[in-house]
mmCIF file of C-alpha atoms in Angstrom:
data_model
loop_
_atom_site.group_PDB
_atom_site.id
_atom_site.type_symbol
_atom_site.label_atom_id
_atom_site.label_comp_id
_atom_site.label_asym_id
_atom_site.label_seq_id
_atom_site.Cartn_x
_atom_site.Cartn_y
_atom_site.Cartn_z
ATOM 1 C CA MET A 562 77.788 16.308 16.287
ATOM 2 C CA GLN A 563 75.411 18.798 17.782
ATOM 3 C CA PHE A 564 72.865 20.367 15.149
ATOM 4 C CA PHE A 565 70.974 23.358 16.546
ATOM 5 C CA GLY A 566 67.774 22.343 18.119
ATOM 6 C CA GLY A 567 69.240 19.221 18.615
ATOM 7 C CA SER A 568 66.947 17.068 15.816
ATOM 8 C CA GLU A 569 68.069 13.757 15.374
ATOM 9 C CA ILE A 570 68.716 12.254 12.073
ATOM 10 C CA SER A 571 65.826 9.599 10.833
ATOM 11 C CA PRO A 572 64.905 7.478 10.013
ATOM 12 C CA SER A 573 67.935 6.066 11.946
ATOM 13 C CA PRO A 574 70.271 4.109 9.537
ATOM 14 C CA PRO A 575 70.380 0.259 8.108
ATOM 15 C CA VAL A 576 73.012 -1.877 10.561
ATOM 16 C CA PRO A 577 75.601 -2.212 8.649
ATOM 17 C CA THR A 578 76.670 -5.573 7.798
ATOM 18 C CA ALA A 579 79.999 -6.376 5.407
ATOM 19 C CA THR A 580 83.287 -4.522 5.629
ATOM 20 C CA GLY A 581 81.759 -2.710 2.657
ATOM 21 C CA ASN A 582 81.958 -3.169 -0.778
ATOM 22 C CA ASN A 583 82.356 0.321 -2.104
ATOM 23 C CA ALA A 584 79.151 1.672 -4.146
ATOM 24 C CA HIS A 585 80.506 3.038 -7.198
ATOM 25 C CA MET A 586 78.869 6.406 -8.295
ATOM 26 C CA MET A 587 76.099 9.006 -6.615
ATOM 27 C CA TYR A 588 74.572 11.976 -8.530
ATOM 28 C CA ILE A 589 72.499 14.341 -6.547
ATOM 29 C CA PHE A 590 70.254 16.497 -9.064
ATOM 30 C CA ASN A 591 67.795 18.702 -8.628
ATOM 31 C CA ARG A 592 64.192 19.178 -10.487
ATOM 32 C CA ASN A 593 66.412 21.392 -13.394
ATOM 33 C CA GLY A 594 68.088 18.954 -14.559
ATOM 34 C CA VAL A 595 71.223 20.570 -12.486
ATOM 35 C CA CYS A 596 73.173 17.838 -10.986
ATOM 36 C CA LEU A 597 74.049 18.908 -7.858
ATOM 37 C CA LEU A 598 76.938 15.993 -6.919
ATOM 38 C CA TYR A 599 78.519 13.627 -8.306
ATOM 39 C CA ARG A 600 80.669 11.319 -6.391
ATOM 40 C CA GLU A 601 82.765 8.983 -8.090
ATOM 41 C CA TRP A 602 84.390 6.095 -5.696
ATOM 42 C CA ASN A 603 84.720 3.576 -7.852
ATOM 43 C CA ARG A 604 84.385 3.620 -11.890
ATOM 44 C CA PRO A 605 87.148 1.923 -14.180
ATOM 45 C CA LEU A 606 85.136 2.962 -17.161
ATOM 46 C CA HIS A 607 84.077 6.544 -18.193
ATOM 47 C CA THR A 608 82.306 6.381 -21.310
ATOM 48 C CA LEU A 609 82.030 10.245 -22.001
ATOM 49 C CA ASN A 610 82.778 13.549 -20.520
ATOM 50 C CA SER A 611 81.439 14.506 -17.138
ATOM 51 C CA GLN A 612 78.703 17.084 -19.286
ATOM 52 C CA GLN A 613 77.351 14.431 -21.275
ATOM 53 C CA ASP A 614 77.649 12.250 -18.434
ATOM 54 C CA HIS A 615 75.324 14.085 -16.524
ATOM 55 C CA LYS A 616 72.642 14.757 -19.190
ATOM 56 C CA LEU A 617 72.195 11.255 -20.373
ATOM 57 C CA MET A 618 72.094 10.441 -16.890
ATOM 58 C CA PHE A 619 69.291 12.824 -15.993
ATOM 59 C CA GLY A 620 68.012 12.596 -19.751
ATOM 60 C CA LEU A 621 67.613 8.346 -19.063
ATOM 61 C CA LEU A 622 66.132 8.939 -15.615
ATOM 62 C CA PHE A 623 63.381 11.344 -17.242
ATOM 63 C CA SER A 624 62.480 8.609 -19.898
ATOM 64 C CA LEU A 625 62.322 5.971 -17.787
ATOM 65 C CA LYS A 626 60.084 7.818 -15.169
ATOM 66 C CA SER A 627 57.675 8.556 -18.085
ATOM 67 C CA LEU A 628 57.812 4.988 -19.393
ATOM 68 C CA THR A 629 56.763 3.412 -16.037
ATOM 69 C CA ALA A 630 54.007 5.858 -15.761
ATOM 70 C CA LYS A 631 52.301 5.365 -19.117
ATOM 71 C CA MET A 632 53.361 1.378 -17.726
ATOM 72 C CA ASP A 633 51.564 1.041 -15.104
ATOM 73 C CA PRO A 634 49.330 -1.957 -14.937
ATOM 74 C CA THR A 635 47.034 -0.477 -12.395
ATOM 75 C CA ASN A 636 46.123 2.535 -13.351
ATOM 76 C CA ALA A 637 44.030 3.222 -15.976
ATOM 77 C CA GLU A 638 43.851 6.982 -16.559
ATOM 78 C CA LYS A 639 46.647 8.016 -17.992
ATOM 79 C CA GLY A 640 48.204 10.761 -20.018
ATOM 80 C CA ASN A 641 50.483 10.692 -22.981
ATOM 81 C CA LEU A 642 53.783 9.317 -23.349
ATOM 82 C CA GLY A 643 56.306 11.579 -22.037
ATOM 83 C CA ILE A 644 54.420 14.763 -20.476
ATOM 84 C CA PRO A 645 56.645 15.592 -17.675
ATOM 85 C CA GLN A 646 54.941 13.907 -14.183
ATOM 86 C CA LEU A 647 55.273 16.346 -10.907
ATOM 87 C CA PRO A 648 57.166 14.668 -7.980
ATOM 88 C CA GLY A 649 55.202 11.799 -6.638
ATOM 89 C CA GLN A 650 52.815 11.763 -9.877
ATOM 90 C CA GLY A 651 52.123 8.601 -11.242
ATOM 91 C CA CYS A 652 54.208 5.177 -10.746
ATOM 92 C CA SER A 653 57.655 5.429 -10.680
ATOM 93 C CA PHE A 654 60.901 3.096 -10.327
ATOM 94 C CA HIS A 655 62.817 3.287 -7.620
ATOM 95 C CA SER A 656 65.692 0.843 -8.858
ATOM 96 C CA PHE A 657 67.038 -1.095 -11.901
ATOM 97 C CA ARG A 658 69.664 -3.965 -12.432
ATOM 98 C CA THR A 659 71.384 -4.595 -15.017
ATOM 99 C CA ASN A 660 74.592 -7.547 -15.080
ATOM 100 C CA THR A 661 77.473 -5.354 -14.092
ATOM 101 C CA TYR A 662 75.402 -2.729 -11.753
ATOM 102 C CA LYS A 663 72.426 -1.763 -10.042
ATOM 103 C CA LEU A 664 71.033 1.491 -10.338
ATOM 104 C CA SER A 665 69.119 2.654 -7.211
ATOM 105 C CA PHE A 666 66.679 6.250 -7.318
ATOM 106 C CA MET A 667 65.169 8.372 -5.001
ATOM 107 C CA GLU A 668 62.965 11.350 -5.999
ATOM 108 C CA THR A 669 61.760 13.734 -2.777
ATOM 109 C CA PRO A 670 58.900 15.875 -3.045
ATOM 110 C CA SER A 671 60.822 19.185 -3.879
ATOM 111 C CA GLY A 672 62.051 17.040 -7.308
ATOM 112 C CA ILE A 673 65.667 16.237 -5.314
ATOM 113 C CA LYS A 674 66.451 13.043 -7.389
ATOM 114 C CA PHE A 675 69.593 10.607 -5.471
ATOM 115 C CA ILE A 676 70.525 7.828 -7.641
ATOM 116 C CA LEU A 677 73.161 5.280 -6.117
ATOM 117 C CA ILE A 678 75.468 3.180 -8.534
ATOM 118 C CA THR A 679 76.110 -0.327 -6.478
ATOM 119 C CA ASN A 680 77.188 -4.187 -7.633
ATOM 120 C CA PRO A 681 74.510 -6.069 -9.295
ATOM 121 C CA ARG A 682 74.212 -7.769 -6.410
ATOM 122 C CA THR A 683 73.000 -5.298 -3.755
ATOM 123 C CA GLY A 684 69.564 -5.046 -2.282
ATOM 124 C CA ASP A 685 66.842 -2.804 -1.379
ATOM 125 C CA LEU A 686 68.803 0.479 -1.195
ATOM 126 C CA ARG A 687 65.685 2.948 -0.514
ATOM 127 C CA GLU A 688 66.575 3.153 3.499
ATOM 128 C CA THR A 689 69.869 3.722 2.354
ATOM 129 C CA LEU A 690 68.464 6.581 -0.183
ATOM 130 C CA LYS A 691 66.561 8.079 2.508
ATOM 131 C CA TYR A 692 69.021 8.438 4.562
ATOM 132 C CA ILE A 693 71.177 9.943 2.343
ATOM 133 C CA TYR A 694 68.303 12.393 2.006
ATOM 134 C CA ASN A 695 68.826 13.309 5.445
ATOM 135 C CA LEU A 696 71.972 13.931 5.261
ATOM 136 C CA TYR A 697 71.384 16.539 2.408
ATOM 137 C CA VAL A 698 69.117 17.506 4.555
ATOM 138 C CA GLU A 699 70.923 18.392 7.571
ATOM 139 C CA TYR A 700 74.412 19.307 5.739
ATOM 140 C CA VAL A 701 73.338 21.017 2.279
ATOM 141 C CA ALA A 702 69.974 22.105 2.437
ATOM 142 C CA LYS A 703 70.426 23.995 6.632
ATOM 143 C CA ASN A 704 73.844 25.650 5.468
ATOM 144 C CA ALA A 705 72.934 28.923 5.046
ATOM 145 C CA LEU A 706 75.935 29.237 3.131
ATOM 146 C CA TYR A 707 74.643 27.430 0.095
ATOM 147 C CA THR A 708 72.617 28.798 -2.507
ATOM 148 C CA PRO A 709 69.764 26.049 -4.041
ATOM 149 C CA GLY A 710 69.758 25.053 -7.847
ATOM 150 C CA THR A 711 74.059 25.196 -7.000
ATOM 151 C CA LEU A 712 76.923 22.714 -6.967
ATOM 152 C CA ILE A 713 76.875 21.328 -3.506
ATOM 153 C CA ARG A 714 80.881 22.459 -1.725
ATOM 154 C CA CYS A 715 79.917 20.872 1.636
ATOM 155 C CA GLU A 716 83.107 19.089 3.178
ATOM 156 C CA LEU A 717 80.788 18.171 5.983
ATOM 157 C CA PHE A 718 78.558 16.593 3.564
ATOM 158 C CA ASN A 719 81.147 14.620 1.402
ATOM 159 C CA THR A 720 82.939 13.209 4.764
ATOM 160 C CA ALA A 721 79.617 12.108 6.085
ATOM 161 C CA LEU A 722 78.588 10.610 2.810
ATOM 162 C CA ASP A 723 81.724 8.717 2.125
ATOM 163 C CA GLN A 724 81.708 7.144 5.704
ATOM 164 C CA TYR A 725 77.977 6.217 5.083
ATOM 165 C CA VAL A 726 78.432 4.800 2.087
ATOM 166 C CA ARG A 727 81.602 2.750 2.974
ATOM 167 C CA SER A 728 79.351 1.188 5.480
ATOM 168 C CA ILE A 729 76.990 0.212 2.922
ATOM 169 C CA ALA A 730 77.565 -3.724 2.213
ATOM 170 C CA MET B 831 44.717 -12.880 -10.011
ATOM 171 C CA SER B 832 47.507 -13.013 -12.700
ATOM 172 C CA ALA B 833 50.899 -12.653 -11.486
ATOM 173 C CA ILE B 834 51.958 -11.439 -15.122
ATOM 174 C CA TYR B 835 50.581 -8.623 -16.619
ATOM 175 C CA SER B 836 52.241 -8.369 -20.123
ATOM 176 C CA LEU B 837 54.370 -9.490 -22.276
ATOM 177 C CA TYR B 838 56.226 -7.846 -25.416
ATOM 178 C CA ILE B 839 59.005 -8.719 -28.071
ATOM 179 C CA ILE B 840 61.128 -5.749 -30.110
ATOM 180 C CA ASN B 841 63.370 -6.871 -32.805
ATOM 181 C CA LYS B 842 66.425 -5.871 -33.130
ATOM 182 C CA SER B 843 65.865 -2.033 -34.165
ATOM 183 C CA GLY B 844 63.371 -1.944 -31.146
ATOM 184 C CA GLY B 845 60.246 -2.196 -33.438
ATOM 185 C CA LEU B 846 57.266 -4.187 -31.982
ATOM 186 C CA ILE B 847 56.891 -7.126 -33.083
ATOM 187 C CA PHE B 848 54.123 -8.658 -30.470
ATOM 188 C CA TYR B 849 52.647 -7.633 -27.560
ATOM 189 C CA LYS B 850 50.169 -9.734 -25.343
ATOM 190 C CA ASP B 851 48.343 -7.738 -22.267
ATOM 191 C CA TYR B 852 46.944 -10.586 -20.066
ATOM 192 C CA GLY B 853 44.641 -8.684 -17.827
ATOM 193 C CA SER B 854 45.780 -5.402 -16.529
ATOM 194 C CA LYS B 855 43.758 -1.949 -16.166
ATOM 195 C CA GLY B 856 46.836 -0.099 -18.208
ATOM 196 C CA ARG B 857 45.835 -1.795 -21.535
ATOM 197 C CA MET B 858 47.436 -0.256 -24.066
ATOM 198 C CA ASP B 859 46.260 0.508 -27.532
ATOM 199 C CA THR B 860 48.675 -0.138 -30.708
ATOM 200 C CA ASN B 861 50.324 3.311 -30.899
ATOM 201 C CA ASP B 862 51.210 3.318 -27.629
ATOM 202 C CA SER B 863 52.656 0.139 -26.878
ATOM 203 C CA LEU B 864 54.985 0.934 -30.181
ATOM 204 C CA ARG B 865 55.717 4.200 -28.725
ATOM 205 C CA VAL B 866 56.462 2.381 -25.504
ATOM 206 C CA ALA B 867 58.573 -0.898 -26.952
ATOM 207 C CA SER B 868 61.070 2.178 -28.895
ATOM 208 C CA LEU B 869 61.480 4.170 -25.346
ATOM 209 C CA TRP B 870 62.548 1.059 -23.836
ATOM 210 C CA HIS B 871 64.576 -0.485 -26.728
ATOM 211 C CA SER B 872 66.291 3.074 -26.091
ATOM 212 C CA MET B 873 66.525 2.748 -22.684
ATOM 213 C CA HIS B 874 68.341 0.208 -22.665
ATOM 214 C CA ALA B 875 70.698 1.147 -24.931
ATOM 215 C CA ILE B 876 71.421 4.143 -22.484
ATOM 216 C CA SER B 877 71.562 2.376 -19.867
ATOM 217 C CA GLN B 878 74.746 0.338 -21.218
ATOM 218 C CA GLN B 879 76.514 3.455 -21.728
ATOM 219 C CA LEU B 880 76.623 4.547 -18.247
ATOM 220 C CA SER B 881 77.901 1.360 -16.998
ATOM 221 C CA PRO B 882 80.856 2.134 -14.482
ATOM 222 C CA THR B 883 82.680 -1.287 -16.170
ATOM 223 C CA THR B 884 82.809 -2.886 -19.089
ATOM 224 C CA GLY B 885 80.774 -5.647 -20.280
ATOM 225 C CA CYS B 886 77.266 -4.190 -19.791
ATOM 226 C CA THR B 887 74.600 -6.031 -21.591
ATOM 227 C CA GLY B 888 71.515 -3.592 -20.576
ATOM 228 C CA ILE B 889 68.575 -3.831 -18.249
ATOM 229 C CA GLU B 890 67.666 -7.117 -16.948
ATOM 230 C CA LEU B 891 65.160 -5.867 -13.816
ATOM 231 C CA LEU B 892 63.742 -2.677 -13.790
ATOM 232 C CA GLU B 893 61.852 -2.716 -9.873
ATOM 233 C CA ALA B 894 58.604 0.472 -10.025
ATOM 234 C CA ASP B 895 55.911 1.152 -7.550
ATOM 235 C CA THR B 896 53.128 -1.651 -8.650
ATOM 236 C CA PHE B 897 55.249 -3.448 -11.361
ATOM 237 C CA ASP B 898 58.499 -5.392 -12.176
ATOM 238 C CA LEU B 899 59.674 -6.035 -16.002
ATOM 239 C CA HIS B 900 62.119 -8.552 -16.592
ATOM 240 C CA CYS B 901 64.118 -8.471 -19.664
ATOM 241 C CA PHE B 902 65.748 -10.924 -21.551
ATOM 242 C CA GLN B 903 68.123 -10.201 -24.448
ATOM 243 C CA SER B 904 69.133 -12.679 -27.533
ATOM 244 C CA LEU B 905 72.441 -13.447 -28.881
ATOM 245 C CA THR B 906 70.666 -11.277 -32.195
ATOM 246 C CA GLY B 907 69.452 -8.474 -30.209
ATOM 247 C CA THR B 908 65.895 -9.280 -29.812
ATOM 248 C CA LYS B 909 64.375 -8.434 -26.412
ATOM 249 C CA PHE B 910 61.555 -10.305 -24.644
ATOM 250 C CA PHE B 911 60.344 -8.228 -21.471
ATOM 251 C CA VAL B 912 57.426 -9.373 -19.014
ATOM 252 C CA VAL B 913 55.770 -6.660 -17.135
ATOM 253 C CA CYS B 914 54.530 -8.629 -13.370
ATOM 254 C CA GLU B 915 53.478 -8.041 -10.357
ATOM 255 C CA PRO B 916 56.564 -6.813 -8.205
ATOM 256 C CA GLY B 917 58.479 -9.574 -6.346
ATOM 257 C CA THR B 918 57.082 -12.424 -9.093
ATOM 258 C CA GLN B 919 59.563 -15.502 -9.260
ATOM 259 C CA ASN B 920 61.020 -17.344 -12.306
ATOM 260 C CA MET B 921 60.555 -14.435 -14.603
ATOM 261 C CA GLU B 922 64.106 -15.267 -16.157
ATOM 262 C CA ALA B 923 63.290 -18.837 -16.135
ATOM 263 C CA LEU B 924 59.583 -17.617 -17.926
ATOM 264 C CA LEU B 925 61.434 -16.002 -20.535
ATOM 265 C CA LYS B 926 63.612 -18.266 -21.608
ATOM 266 C CA VAL B 927 60.872 -20.408 -22.360
ATOM 267 C CA VAL B 928 58.961 -17.499 -24.682
ATOM 268 C CA TYR B 929 62.524 -17.558 -26.831
ATOM 269 C CA GLU B 930 62.622 -21.149 -26.919
ATOM 270 C CA LEU B 931 59.007 -20.476 -28.677
ATOM 271 C CA TYR B 932 59.841 -18.489 -30.547
ATOM 272 C CA THR B 933 62.817 -20.122 -32.514
ATOM 273 C CA ASP B 934 60.139 -22.811 -32.587
ATOM 274 C CA TYR B 935 57.097 -21.626 -33.931
ATOM 275 C CA VAL B 936 58.074 -18.207 -35.706
ATOM 276 C CA LEU B 937 61.554 -18.409 -36.801
ATOM 277 C CA LYS B 938 61.643 -21.750 -38.010
ATOM 278 C CA ASN B 939 58.085 -20.949 -39.736
ATOM 279 C CA PRO B 940 58.884 -20.153 -43.425
ATOM 280 C CA PHE B 941 56.243 -17.991 -43.920
ATOM 281 C CA TYR B 942 57.774 -15.539 -41.134
ATOM 282 C CA GLU B 943 59.704 -12.363 -42.250
ATOM 283 C CA MET B 944 62.144 -11.417 -40.171
ATOM 284 C CA GLU B 945 61.529 -8.391 -38.106
ATOM 285 C CA MET B 946 57.932 -8.281 -39.052
ATOM 286 C CA PRO B 947 55.189 -8.961 -36.842
ATOM 287 C CA ILE B 948 54.155 -11.518 -35.371
ATOM 288 C CA ARG B 949 51.015 -13.476 -36.525
ATOM 289 C CA CYS B 950 51.147 -17.001 -36.012
ATOM 290 C CA GLU B 951 48.923 -19.683 -34.666
ATOM 291 C CA LEU B 952 50.771 -22.137 -33.230
ATOM 292 C CA PHE B 953 53.587 -19.207 -31.473
ATOM 293 C CA ASP B 954 50.398 -18.180 -29.835
ATOM 294 C CA ILE B 955 48.459 -21.342 -28.701
ATOM 295 C CA ASN B 956 51.924 -22.450 -26.788
ATOM 296 C CA LEU B 957 52.153 -19.113 -25.401
ATOM 297 C CA THR B 958 49.236 -19.153 -24.200
ATOM 298 C CA GLN B 959 49.824 -22.796 -22.665
ATOM 299 C CA ALA B 960 53.509 -21.793 -20.950
ATOM 300 C CA ILE B 961 52.060 -18.689 -19.159
ATOM 301 C CA GLN B 962 48.435 -20.432 -17.619
ATOM 302 C CA LYS B 963 51.193 -23.176 -17.236
ATOM 303 C CA ASP B 964 53.356 -20.345 -15.131
ATOM 304 C CA ARG B 965 49.542 -19.233 -13.340
ATOM 305 C CA VAL B 966 48.782 -22.556 -12.157
ATOM 306 C CA VAL B 967 52.332 -22.857 -10.441
ATOM 307 C CA LEU B 968 52.292 -19.977 -9.160
ATOM 308 C CA LEU B 969 48.863 -19.729 -7.336
ATOM 309 C CA GLY B 970 48.614 -23.532 -6.724
ATOM 310 C CA ARG B 971 51.167 -22.286 -3.989
#
């Protein structure tokens, strides 16, 4: 695949190990809470309709970030709970795990949030999310026909994402 | 340098009944700790709604940049959670020990009112001992 300028996708992806226990779902939000992408590969249980589900997910992440910024034990100077944090400001979480799933989270400096939901035994997915961010930059941000802040409808991005996610252990 | 920063216990309605800080720079006053506890209670509940499969019992581990948060929920809905350094081992075991101390020194105390803040001396003493023992084990490696 030749990109204009011959740019390399970096960082190089983590070496795929197992045959691929598919991830459950993936969400991408922008800084205003608009859901740019929702991919579902394996979700037996749907609790709410998709609009409510997206809003709930965004709300959960917003509140968790607020909580971690406030709970940060290494920082004495903190604002009040609930103050909107700039991306990168204050301590942020990168994953949480329940008994049925593990949610990995990454926020870029531009406020784009990547959320990947996998089985609970998955390891640290920070490098994976960084690679997915690079896929986003190459296939979506550099796509002249894509309007930022709207739903992502880029076939190449979806294909590349599906292929990559299949290779995550 | 302690590996454990603080310990919280919340009742089944989300109210904070116990908060102990073991030396972090982020020590919070009463109001803030109450708010944080209720927020955690809600987040714990919401995370169950977003599960892709059935049978989710809420967040057990939250990993942030500068700390980890381990949470244990008893069958009655009382939540015990501890804020510790990233990568600290055996926090689950510690939380189970704290739960045992809670049942022995708090619930079996006839003067303790359910769901109220814990003011039991024996619980405090034994808890400190348990945390100290843990600390010695961790640092003694």
